[in-house]
Coordinates of C-alpha atoms in Angstrom, one line a residue:
Chain A
M566 CA 0.0 0.0 0.0
K567 CA 1.1 3.5 -0.8
A568 CA 1.0 6.2 1.9
L569 CA 0.9 9.9 1.1
V570 CA 2.1 12.3 3.8
G571 CA 1.4 16.0 3.7
V572 CA 4.0 18.4 5.3
K573 CA 3.8 22.1 5.7
W574 CA 6.7 24.6 5.8
V575 CA 6.2 26.8 8.9
L576 CA 7.9 29.1 11.3
D577 CA 10.0 26.9 13.6
F578 CA 8.0 26.1 16.8
S579 CA 10.7 27.5 19.0
V580 CA 10.6 30.9 17.3
K581 CA 8.2 33.6 18.5
V582 CA 6.4 35.2 15.6
R583 CA 7.3 38.7 14.7
L584 CA 4.5 40.8 13.2
K585 CA 5.0 43.5 10.6
S586 CA 4.2 46.9 12.1
D587 CA 1.7 47.8 9.3
G588 CA -0.6 44.9 10.2
T589 CA 0.0 43.0 7.0
G590 CA 1.0 39.8 8.8
A591 CA 4.0 37.8 10.1
D592 CA 7.5 38.9 9.2
L593 CA 9.2 35.7 8.1
A594 CA 12.2 37.3 6.5
G595 CA 15.3 35.5 7.7
A596 CA 13.3 33.5 10.3
R597 CA 14.1 29.8 10.9
M598 CA 11.5 27.7 9.1
S599 CA 10.9 24.0 9.6
M600 CA 8.5 21.1 9.1
N601 CA 5.2 21.5 11.0
P602 CA 5.8 19.3 14.1
F603 CA 2.5 17.5 13.7
D604 CA 3.3 16.6 10.1
E605 CA 6.7 15.3 11.2
I606 CA 4.8 12.9 13.6
A607 CA 2.5 11.9 10.7
L608 CA 5.6 11.1 8.6
E609 CA 7.3 9.2 11.3
Q610 CA 4.1 7.0 11.6
A611 CA 4.2 6.3 7.9
I612 CA 7.8 5.3 8.2
R613 CA 7.0 2.9 11.1
L614 CA 4.2 1.4 9.0
K615 CA 6.6 0.8 6.2
E616 CA 9.1 -0.8 8.6
A617 CA 6.3 -3.0 9.8
G618 CA 5.4 -4.0 6.3
A619 CA 2.0 -2.4 6.1
V620 CA 3.1 0.3 3.7
D621 CA 5.4 -0.2 0.7
E622 CA 5.9 3.4 -0.5
I623 CA 5.8 6.8 1.1
V624 CA 5.2 9.9 -1.0
V625 CA 5.6 13.2 0.9
V626 CA 3.9 16.3 -0.4
S627 CA 4.2 20.0 0.4
V628 CA 2.2 22.8 -1.0
G629 CA 4.3 26.0 -0.7
P630 CA 7.1 28.1 -2.1
R631 CA 10.4 26.8 -3.4
P632 CA 12.2 26.9 0.0
A633 CA 9.7 24.4 1.2
A634 CA 11.8 21.9 -0.7
D635 CA 14.1 21.9 2.3
I636 CA 11.5 20.1 4.5
L637 CA 10.8 17.7 1.7
R638 CA 14.6 16.8 1.6
R639 CA 14.4 16.4 5.3
A640 CA 11.4 14.1 4.9
L641 CA 13.3 12.0 2.3
A642 CA 16.2 11.8 4.7
M643 CA 13.8 10.6 7.5
G644 CA 12.6 7.8 5.2
A645 CA 10.1 9.0 2.6
D646 CA 10.7 7.4 -0.8
R647 CA 9.8 10.4 -3.1
A648 CA 8.7 14.0 -2.7
V649 CA 6.3 16.3 -4.6
L650 CA 6.4 20.1 -4.2
V651 CA 3.2 21.8 -5.4
R652 CA 4.6 25.2 -6.0
S653 CA 2.7 28.1 -4.6
D654 CA 4.5 31.4 -3.7
A655 CA 1.4 32.9 -2.1
P656 CA 0.1 31.7 1.2
V657 CA -2.3 28.7 0.9
E658 CA -5.4 27.7 2.8
P659 CA -6.5 24.3 3.9
L660 CA -9.2 24.0 1.2
G661 CA -6.7 24.6 -1.5
V662 CA -4.2 22.3 0.0
A663 CA -6.9 19.6 0.4
K664 CA -7.7 20.0 -3.3
A665 CA -4.1 19.6 -4.4
L666 CA -3.6 16.6 -2.2
K667 CA -6.8 15.0 -3.6
S668 CA -5.6 15.6 -7.1
L669 CA -2.3 13.9 -6.3
V670 CA -4.0 10.9 -4.6
E671 CA -6.0 10.5 -7.8
R672 CA -2.9 10.8 -10.0
D673 CA -0.6 8.5 -7.9
G674 CA -3.0 6.4 -5.8
A675 CA -2.7 6.0 -2.1
G676 CA -4.4 3.7 0.5
L677 CA -3.7 6.0 3.4
V678 CA -3.1 9.7 3.8
L679 CA -1.3 10.9 6.9
L680 CA -1.3 14.5 8.0
G681 CA -0.6 16.5 11.1
K682 CA -3.7 17.6 13.0
Q683 CA -3.0 21.3 12.5
A684 CA -0.3 23.6 11.3
I685 CA 1.3 25.7 14.1
D686 CA 1.2 28.9 12.0
D687 CA -2.4 29.3 11.0
D688 CA -3.8 26.9 13.7
N689 CA -6.6 25.9 11.3
N690 CA -7.0 22.2 12.0
Q691 CA -8.9 21.6 8.7
T692 CA -6.9 20.0 6.0
G693 CA -7.3 16.3 6.9
Q694 CA -11.0 16.5 7.4
M695 CA -11.4 18.5 4.1
L696 CA -9.3 16.0 2.1
A697 CA -11.4 13.1 3.5
A698 CA -14.6 14.8 2.5
L699 CA -13.3 15.6 -1.0
L700 CA -12.2 12.0 -1.6
G701 CA -15.3 10.6 0.1
W702 CA -13.1 8.7 2.5
P703 CA -13.5 8.0 6.2
Q704 CA -11.3 9.9 8.6
A705 CA -9.7 9.7 12.0
T706 CA -8.4 12.9 13.6
Y707 CA -6.1 13.5 16.6
A708 CA -4.6 10.0 16.4
A709 CA -2.7 8.9 19.5
E710 CA -2.3 5.3 18.2
L711 CA -2.6 3.8 14.8
A712 CA -2.6 0.1 13.8
V713 CA -3.0 -1.1 10.2
E714 CA -4.0 -4.7 9.4
G715 CA -4.9 -5.5 5.8
N716 CA -7.4 -2.9 4.7
V717 CA -8.5 -1.9 8.2
A718 CA -7.0 0.9 10.3
T719 CA -7.7 1.0 14.0
V720 CA -7.1 4.5 15.4
T721 CA -7.3 5.7 18.9
C722 CA -7.9 9.4 19.0
E723 CA -7.6 12.1 21.6
S724 CA -11.0 13.3 22.6
D725 CA -12.3 16.0 25.0
D726 CA -12.3 13.8 28.0
G727 CA -10.1 10.8 27.2
L728 CA -9.6 8.5 24.2
E729 CA -11.9 7.3 21.5
T730 CA -11.2 4.4 19.2
V731 CA -12.6 4.0 15.6
R732 CA -12.1 1.4 12.9
L733 CA -11.8 2.6 9.4
T734 CA -11.9 0.7 6.1
L735 CA -9.1 1.9 3.9
P736 CA -8.5 4.1 2.0
A737 CA -8.7 6.7 4.8
V738 CA -7.2 10.0 6.1
V739 CA -5.7 10.0 9.5
T740 CA -4.3 13.1 11.3
A741 CA -1.6 12.9 13.9
D742 CA -1.7 14.3 17.4
L743 CA 1.3 15.0 19.6
R744 CA 1.5 11.6 21.3
L745 CA 1.3 9.3 18.3
N746 CA 5.1 8.9 18.3
T747 CA 8.4 10.7 18.7
P748 CA 10.0 11.4 15.3
R749 CA 13.4 9.9 14.7
H750 CA 16.7 11.9 14.3
I751 CA 18.1 12.0 10.9
S752 CA 21.6 10.4 10.4
L753 CA 24.2 11.9 8.1
P754 CA 24.3 8.8 5.8
N755 CA 20.5 9.1 5.3
I756 CA 20.9 12.8 4.4
M757 CA 23.4 11.8 1.7
K758 CA 21.2 9.0 0.5
A759 CA 18.2 11.3 0.3
K760 CA 20.0 13.4 -2.3
N761 CA 19.4 10.6 -4.8
K762 CA 15.7 10.3 -4.1
P763 CA 13.3 12.0 -6.5
L764 CA 11.8 15.4 -5.7
E765 CA 9.3 16.6 -8.3
E766 CA 8.1 20.2 -8.5
I767 CA 4.8 20.9 -10.2
A768 CA 2.5 23.8 -10.6
P769 CA -1.0 23.7 -9.2
E770 CA -2.4 24.2 -12.7
A771 CA -0.9 20.8 -13.6
L772 CA -3.1 19.3 -11.0
N773 CA -6.0 21.4 -12.1
V774 CA -6.5 23.1 -8.8
D775 CA -7.2 26.7 -7.9
L776 CA -5.2 27.6 -4.7
R777 CA -6.5 31.2 -4.6
P778 CA -7.4 32.0 -1.0
R779 CA -11.1 32.4 -0.1
L780 CA -10.4 34.4 3.1
K781 CA -9.1 37.9 2.9
V782 CA -6.8 38.7 5.8
L783 CA -7.7 42.3 6.5
R784 CA -5.1 42.8 9.1
T785 CA -3.0 41.0 11.7
D786 CA -2.5 42.5 15.1
E787 CA -0.7 41.7 18.3
P788 CA -3.0 40.2 20.9
A789 CA -4.0 42.5 23.8
K790 CA -1.2 42.5 26.3
R791 CA -2.0 41.5 29.9
R792 CA -1.4 44.1 32.5
A793 CA 1.9 43.4 34.3
G794 CA 1.0 41.8 37.7
V795 CA 2.7 41.9 41.1
M796 CA 5.0 39.6 42.9
V797 CA 3.8 38.7 46.4
A798 CA 6.2 37.6 49.2
S799 CA 4.1 35.0 50.9
V800 CA 1.1 32.7 50.8
D801 CA -0.7 35.0 53.3
E802 CA -0.2 38.0 51.0
L803 CA -1.3 35.9 48.0
L804 CA -4.5 35.0 49.8
D805 CA -5.1 38.6 50.9
K806 CA -4.9 39.7 47.2
L807 CA -7.1 36.9 46.0
R808 CA -9.8 37.6 48.6
G809 CA -9.6 41.4 48.9
E810 CA -8.5 42.7 45.5
A811 CA -9.3 40.0 42.9
K812 CA -12.2 38.6 44.9
V813 CA -11.9 35.2 43.2
I814 CA -11.9 33.0 46.3
Chain B
M1304 CA -30.1 35.5 7.2
S1305 CA -30.4 32.0 8.6
I1306 CA -27.8 30.4 10.8
L1307 CA -27.4 26.7 11.8
V1308 CA -25.7 25.9 15.0
L1309 CA -24.5 22.4 15.8
A1310 CA -25.3 21.7 19.4
D1311 CA -22.7 20.0 21.6
H1312 CA -23.9 17.1 23.7
A1313 CA -22.5 14.1 25.5
A1314 CA -23.9 11.4 27.6
G1315 CA -27.5 12.6 27.0
A1316 CA -26.9 16.2 28.2
L1317 CA -26.5 19.5 26.4
Q1318 CA -23.0 21.0 26.9
P1319 CA -22.6 24.6 28.1
S1320 CA -20.5 25.5 25.0
T1321 CA -23.7 25.5 22.9
A1322 CA -25.2 28.6 24.6
R1323 CA -21.9 30.4 23.9
V1324 CA -22.0 29.5 20.2
V1325 CA -25.5 30.8 20.1
T1326 CA -24.2 34.1 21.3
A1327 CA -21.7 34.2 18.4
A1328 CA -24.5 33.3 16.0
R1329 CA -26.7 36.1 17.4
Q1330 CA -23.9 38.6 16.9
I1331 CA -23.8 37.6 13.2
G1332 CA -27.5 38.2 13.2
G1333 CA -30.5 36.3 11.8
D1334 CA -32.6 33.3 12.7
V1335 CA -30.6 30.9 14.8
V1336 CA -31.6 27.3 14.3
L1337 CA -30.0 24.6 16.6
L1338 CA -29.2 21.1 15.3
V1339 CA -29.2 18.3 17.8
A1340 CA -27.9 15.2 16.1
G1341 CA -27.2 11.9 17.7
Q1342 CA -28.8 8.8 19.1
N1343 CA -31.4 9.1 21.9
C1344 CA -31.0 12.8 22.2
A1345 CA -34.6 14.0 22.5
A1346 CA -33.8 15.3 26.0
V1347 CA -30.9 17.3 24.7
A1348 CA -33.3 18.9 22.2
R1349 CA -35.6 19.9 25.0
E1350 CA -32.7 21.5 26.9
A1351 CA -31.5 23.2 23.8
S1352 CA -34.9 24.7 23.1
A1353 CA -34.6 26.8 26.2
I1354 CA -31.6 28.8 25.0
D1355 CA -32.5 32.5 24.4
G1356 CA -32.5 33.6 20.8
V1357 CA -33.0 30.2 19.3
A1358 CA -35.8 30.2 16.7
R1359 CA -36.2 26.5 16.5
V1360 CA -34.4 23.2 17.2
L1361 CA -34.0 20.5 14.7
L1362 CA -33.7 17.0 16.1
A1363 CA -32.0 14.3 14.1
D1364 CA -32.1 11.1 16.1
A1365 CA -30.8 7.9 14.5
D1366 CA -28.6 5.0 15.2
A1367 CA -26.4 6.1 12.2
L1368 CA -25.6 9.3 14.2
A1369 CA -24.5 7.5 17.3
H1370 CA -21.2 8.8 18.6
Q1371 CA -21.6 11.7 16.2
L1372 CA -19.0 10.3 13.9
P1373 CA -17.9 13.0 11.4
E1374 CA -18.8 11.1 8.2
A1375 CA -22.5 10.7 8.9
L1376 CA -22.9 14.0 10.7
A1377 CA -21.2 16.0 7.9
A1378 CA -23.4 14.4 5.3
L1379 CA -26.5 15.4 7.3
I1380 CA -25.3 19.0 7.7
A1381 CA -24.4 19.3 4.1
E1382 CA -27.9 18.2 3.2
L1383 CA -29.4 20.9 5.4
A1384 CA -26.9 23.5 4.3
P1385 CA -28.9 25.0 1.3
D1386 CA -31.3 26.6 3.8
Y1387 CA -28.6 28.4 5.7
D1388 CA -26.1 31.3 5.2
A1389 CA -23.8 30.3 8.0
I1390 CA -23.1 27.0 9.9
L1391 CA -21.5 27.3 13.3
G1392 CA -20.0 24.9 15.8
S1393 CA -18.0 25.1 19.0
S1394 CA -14.3 24.4 19.5
G1395 CA -15.1 21.0 20.9
L1396 CA -14.1 17.7 19.4
V1397 CA -17.3 16.9 17.5
A1398 CA -17.5 20.2 15.6
K1399 CA -13.7 20.3 15.0
R1400 CA -13.6 17.0 13.3
C1401 CA -16.9 17.5 11.4
L1402 CA -17.3 21.1 10.2
P1403 CA -14.2 21.2 8.0
R1404 CA -15.7 18.2 6.3
V1405 CA -18.9 20.1 5.8
A1406 CA -17.0 23.1 4.5
A1407 CA -15.2 21.0 1.9
L1408 CA -18.4 19.4 0.8
L1409 CA -19.8 22.9 0.2
D1410 CA -16.6 24.2 -1.3
V1411 CA -16.3 26.8 1.5
M1412 CA -13.1 27.8 3.4
Q1413 CA -13.9 27.4 7.1
V1414 CA -12.9 30.1 9.5
S1415 CA -11.7 28.3 12.6
E1416 CA -11.9 29.3 16.3
I1417 CA -13.3 32.8 15.9
I1418 CA -13.0 35.0 19.0
A1419 CA -15.0 38.0 17.7
V1420 CA -17.6 38.8 15.1
V1421 CA -16.7 42.1 13.3
A1422 CA -19.3 41.9 10.6
P1423 CA -21.5 39.0 9.3
D1424 CA -18.6 38.0 7.0
T1425 CA -15.7 39.3 9.0
F1426 CA -14.2 37.7 12.1
R1427 CA -11.2 37.8 14.4
R1428 CA -9.2 34.6 15.1
P1429 CA -5.9 33.8 16.8
T1430 CA -3.0 32.3 14.9
Y1431 CA 0.6 31.4 15.9
A1432 CA -0.6 30.0 19.2
G1433 CA -2.4 33.2 20.0
N1434 CA 0.6 35.4 19.3
A1435 CA -1.2 37.1 16.4
I1436 CA -4.8 38.0 15.9
E1437 CA -6.1 37.9 12.3
T1438 CA -9.1 39.8 11.1
V1439 CA -10.4 37.8 8.1
Q1440 CA -13.2 38.3 5.7
S1441 CA -14.8 35.4 4.0
T1442 CA -15.5 35.7 0.3
D1443 CA -17.5 32.5 0.1
S1444 CA -21.3 32.8 -0.4
K1445 CA -21.8 30.6 2.7
R1446 CA -19.8 30.6 5.9
V1447 CA -18.7 27.7 8.0
L1448 CA -17.2 28.7 11.4
T1449 CA -16.0 27.2 14.6
V1450 CA -16.2 29.4 17.7
R1451 CA -13.7 29.6 20.5
T1452 CA -16.3 29.4 23.2
T1453 CA -14.2 31.0 25.9
A1454 CA -14.5 34.2 24.0
F1455 CA -18.3 34.4 24.1
A1456 CA -20.6 34.7 27.0
P1457 CA -23.4 32.1 27.2
A1458 CA -26.9 33.0 26.0
G1459 CA -29.5 32.9 28.7
A1460 CA -32.0 30.1 29.1
G1461 CA -35.7 30.8 29.5
A1462 CA -37.1 30.4 26.0
S1463 CA -39.1 27.6 24.5
A1464 CA -38.3 27.2 20.9
P1465 CA -40.3 24.6 18.8
I1466 CA -38.6 21.3 18.2
E1467 CA -38.9 19.8 14.8
T1468 CA -37.9 16.2 14.2
I1469 CA -36.1 15.8 10.9
S1470 CA -34.9 12.9 8.8
P1471 CA -31.5 11.8 9.9
G1472 CA -29.9 12.2 6.5
P1473 CA -27.9 9.7 4.5
S1474 CA -27.5 6.3 6.2
G1475 CA -24.3 5.8 8.2
D1476 CA -20.9 5.3 6.5
T1477 CA -20.0 1.7 7.3
R1478 CA -16.4 2.4 6.4
S1479 CA -16.1 4.1 9.8
S1480 CA -17.2 2.5 13.0
F1481 CA -17.0 3.3 16.6
V1482 CA -15.0 0.8 18.7
G1483 CA -14.9 2.3 22.2
R1484 CA -14.2 5.1 24.5
S1485 CA -12.0 5.3 27.5
S1486 CA -12.9 8.3 29.6
T1487 CA -10.3 9.4 32.1
G1488 CA -13.1 11.8 33.2
S1489 CA -13.7 10.8 36.7
D1490 CA -16.2 12.9 38.6
R1491 CA -13.9 15.9 38.4
I1492 CA -15.0 19.3 37.3
E1493 CA -14.8 19.6 33.5
L1494 CA -11.7 21.6 32.5
G1495 CA -13.1 23.4 29.4
S1496 CA -15.9 25.1 31.3
A1497 CA -14.6 25.3 34.8
R1498 CA -14.7 28.6 36.8
R1499 CA -11.4 27.8 38.4
V1500 CA -8.5 25.8 37.2
V1501 CA -5.4 24.5 39.1
S1502 CA -2.7 23.4 36.7
G1503 CA 0.6 21.7 37.4
G1504 CA 3.8 21.6 35.5
R1505 CA 7.1 19.9 35.4
G1506 CA 8.1 21.7 38.6
L1507 CA 6.1 19.2 40.5
G1508 CA 8.8 16.6 39.7
S1509 CA 6.7 13.5 40.0
R1510 CA 3.2 12.0 39.6
E1511 CA 3.1 11.5 43.4
S1512 CA 3.7 15.2 44.0
F1513 CA 1.1 16.1 41.4
D1514 CA -1.4 13.9 43.2
K1515 CA -0.4 15.3 46.6
L1516 CA -0.4 19.0 45.8
V1517 CA -2.6 19.7 42.7
Y1518 CA -5.6 17.6 43.3
P1519 CA -6.1 18.6 47.0
L1520 CA -5.8 22.3 46.1
A1521 CA -8.2 21.8 43.2
D1522 CA -10.7 20.1 45.6
K1523 CA -10.4 22.9 48.1
L1524 CA -11.1 25.5 45.4
Q1525 CA -13.7 23.4 43.6
A1526 CA -11.5 23.7 40.6
A1527 CA -10.8 21.6 37.5
V1528 CA -7.3 20.1 37.1
G1529 CA -5.1 21.1 34.2
A1530 CA -1.5 20.5 33.2
S1531 CA 1.3 21.7 31.0
R1532 CA 2.5 19.6 28.1
A1533 CA 5.7 18.8 30.1
A1534 CA 3.6 17.4 33.0
V1535 CA 1.5 15.2 30.5
D1536 CA 4.7 14.0 28.8
A1537 CA 6.2 13.1 32.1
G1538 CA 3.1 11.0 32.8
Y1539 CA 1.8 12.9 35.8
V1540 CA -1.7 13.2 34.3
P1541 CA -3.6 12.0 31.2
S1542 CA -3.4 14.0 28.0
D1543 CA -7.0 15.4 28.2
C1544 CA -5.7 17.6 31.1
Q1545 CA -3.3 19.4 28.8
V1546 CA -3.9 23.2 28.5
G1547 CA -2.3 25.0 25.5
Q1548 CA -2.1 25.3 21.8
T1549 CA -2.2 21.5 21.6
G1550 CA -4.9 20.7 24.2
K1551 CA -7.6 22.7 25.7
V1552 CA -8.1 26.5 25.7
V1553 CA -9.5 27.7 29.0
A1554 CA -10.5 31.1 30.3
P1555 CA -11.6 30.6 33.9
E1556 CA -12.1 33.3 36.6
L1557 CA -9.0 32.0 38.4
Y1558 CA -6.1 30.1 36.8
L1559 CA -3.5 28.8 39.3
A1560 CA -0.2 27.7 37.6
L1561 CA 1.9 25.5 39.9
G1562 CA 5.5 24.8 38.7
I1563 CA 4.7 25.8 35.1
S1564 CA 7.5 27.7 33.4
G1565 CA 5.2 29.3 30.8
A1566 CA 6.1 28.2 27.3
I1567 CA 4.2 30.1 24.6
Q1568 CA 2.3 27.0 23.7
H1569 CA 1.0 26.8 27.2
L1570 CA 0.2 30.5 27.4
A1571 CA -1.9 30.1 24.3
G1572 CA -4.3 28.0 26.2
M1573 CA -4.8 30.1 29.3
Q1574 CA -3.8 33.7 28.8
D1575 CA -7.4 34.9 28.6
S1576 CA -8.1 33.7 32.1
K1577 CA -9.5 36.5 34.3
V1578 CA -7.0 36.2 37.1
I1579 CA -3.7 34.3 36.7
V1580 CA -1.7 33.2 39.7
A1581 CA 1.7 31.6 39.3
I1582 CA 3.8 29.8 41.9
N1583 CA 7.2 28.7 40.8
K1584 CA 10.5 28.7 42.7
D1585 CA 12.3 30.1 39.6
P1586 CA 11.8 33.9 39.8
D1587 CA 12.7 34.2 36.2
A1588 CA 10.1 31.8 34.9
P1589 CA 8.2 33.5 31.9
I1590 CA 4.9 32.6 33.5
F1591 CA 5.4 35.5 35.9
S1592 CA 5.3 38.0 33.0
I1593 CA 1.6 37.3 32.4
A1594 CA 0.6 36.4 36.0
D1595 CA -1.5 38.9 38.0
Y1596 CA 0.0 37.5 41.2
G1597 CA 3.3 35.7 41.3
L1598 CA 4.9 33.9 44.2
A1599 CA 8.5 32.8 43.8
Q1600 CA 8.5 30.1 46.4
D1601 CA 9.1 26.3 46.6
L1602 CA 5.8 24.5 45.7
F1603 CA 6.3 22.0 48.4
E1604 CA 6.2 24.7 51.0
A1605 CA 3.7 27.1 49.4
V1606 CA 1.0 24.7 48.2
P1607 CA 0.5 22.8 51.5
E1608 CA 0.3 26.2 53.3
L1609 CA -2.2 27.4 50.7
I1610 CA -4.3 24.2 51.1
A1611 CA -4.3 24.6 54.9
K1612 CA -5.2 28.3 54.8
I1613 CA -8.1 28.2 52.3
G1614 CA -11.2 27.9 54.3

C-alpha cells in the first residue's frame, strides 16, 4: 500500500512570531523555518508502518514556495521514498491544499493519507477533514495510536475527555496528534542517500487546482497584552490579594 | 439570514458550550436554528430549546448518528446547508472534526476558532498559538465557522423554541465504525468550562507530587485540574488535562499555575483567564510575566500552606 504524507513549511516552533508593524502579517524574512511538528509525527508514523510491512511506498507532499523543498529533503532523509512540491508562492489555505492533495491521490494512488492535525502557524485544523470529504473517505483525527492490518486501520484518538477508538476501512485519512510517536533523528548517511531520491516540482495548474485564497486577511495584530502583575512575598499575601483585591476566592 | 448551530452534547446532556456558540450566532444576526444530532437525544433537544435567541431546534435522532462520527454528521449538515447562510459549531471535538468536512463538501473555506464577530462576513481569530490575531473576511457565499467558546458569554435560558424532528440524513458510512471510548473523566470538574483551574507543570517533579499537591488544592477551590505539556509528557496526568495550543483552551475566573514555566504553547491555552496566579521557585520563569499575582517560592512549602489556609 502506498501512503501519502502532507507536510507544511512553517515558522519553527521555538521561534516567537514577529508581526509587521503595518498589520500585514507575520514577518518571516530570515526567520528559521521547519517542518510543521504534527506533520513530522505523521511522517514518522508512515515510516514505522513501512518498517512494519503495512506500507510499501511513502510519498511526501508539500504545497508551498520553493524553499519548502528543504523540508521535503528532510522528509526524504527521514525515510520517505519520493517527494512532490506543489509550488505556490502565495500563502495557501486548507481548502486549496486539500484539493491539491486530492488531485495527487487521484494521480498517484494511495491507500492511506497521513497529515498533522493542524499547522502551528495558521492553527486551522482543517486539511485532513477536508481532504477526507473531497475524496469521500472515512477519517480519524487527533490520532494517538494507529494500527493497520490488511485494509483496516484501528485508530485511537484524543477526545475532549479521554480517548476514542474508531475502525476505518481503507483508504482513509488520519491526522496525527502529539502523542502518536516521537519522530526519529536523521543520520548523516541518510541525508546523503536522500539526495538521490526523486523530488518533483509541479504547478497547481498541472493538478487542475485553484489555490487562490477564499479568506481575505484584512489585518494582523498583536494580541491584547496582559497588564503586568505583582509579585507577592508569601502565601498570606497571596490569599489577601485573591480575597480582597481580585475577589476570586 | 439563517444560521445553523451544531449543538454539543455528550452522555445525554447538552453542553454549556452550545449557549456560547448561540451568542456568536446572534452577533452575526439572523434566525438561529439549533441542530441536535445523535442517538437518543430528545432530552438534549428539550434542553436546547430553552436557550434564548433560538428560533427552532432540529432533532435528528438515529442509530447512524450514534457517537456523532464525522462522516454521517457532515453528510447530514451538508444536506441541510442550502437553507442556511452560516453554519457554526464550537471548538469541541465533534465540531472540530466534522465542520471542515462540511466546509469542503460545500466548497467553502472554514474560519476556525473565531474570537470576535466584526461583521456578518468578518471575524477575528488567533494564529501562531495566540501570538497574532487575524481579522479575516470570508469571500464565500456561505460561511462555516468554529467558535472559540471561551471568547463568548453564554446566551441565557428561558425560551421555549419549537422542536422539529427531521430525517437523519444519508445512512451511516459503514467504512467508519466506533469501537470504544476510555474516559479518564472521573467525577472531576470539566476543564473546558470550569470557573477555576489549578494546573501543574514539570516543577512538581513526579506524579506523586502532582497527586499530593494539585488535586487537593483543586478540591479545596472546587477547581478543575489542568497541566502543561511537560507534565503530561512526564506521565503525571492524562493528556486530556493538557492546556495549551495542543490541548484545551480555558479562560476561567481563576487560573493557578503550579510549577509551570510558561512556554508560549501553554500560554496560548490560558492567557485569557481573568486572574492568573503563578507559583514557581524560579523567579525568572516566563509565566510571571503574564501572571496577575506571582509567588516565587518552593511549591512543596507554598502549596500545603495554601491548602491549609483556604477555608
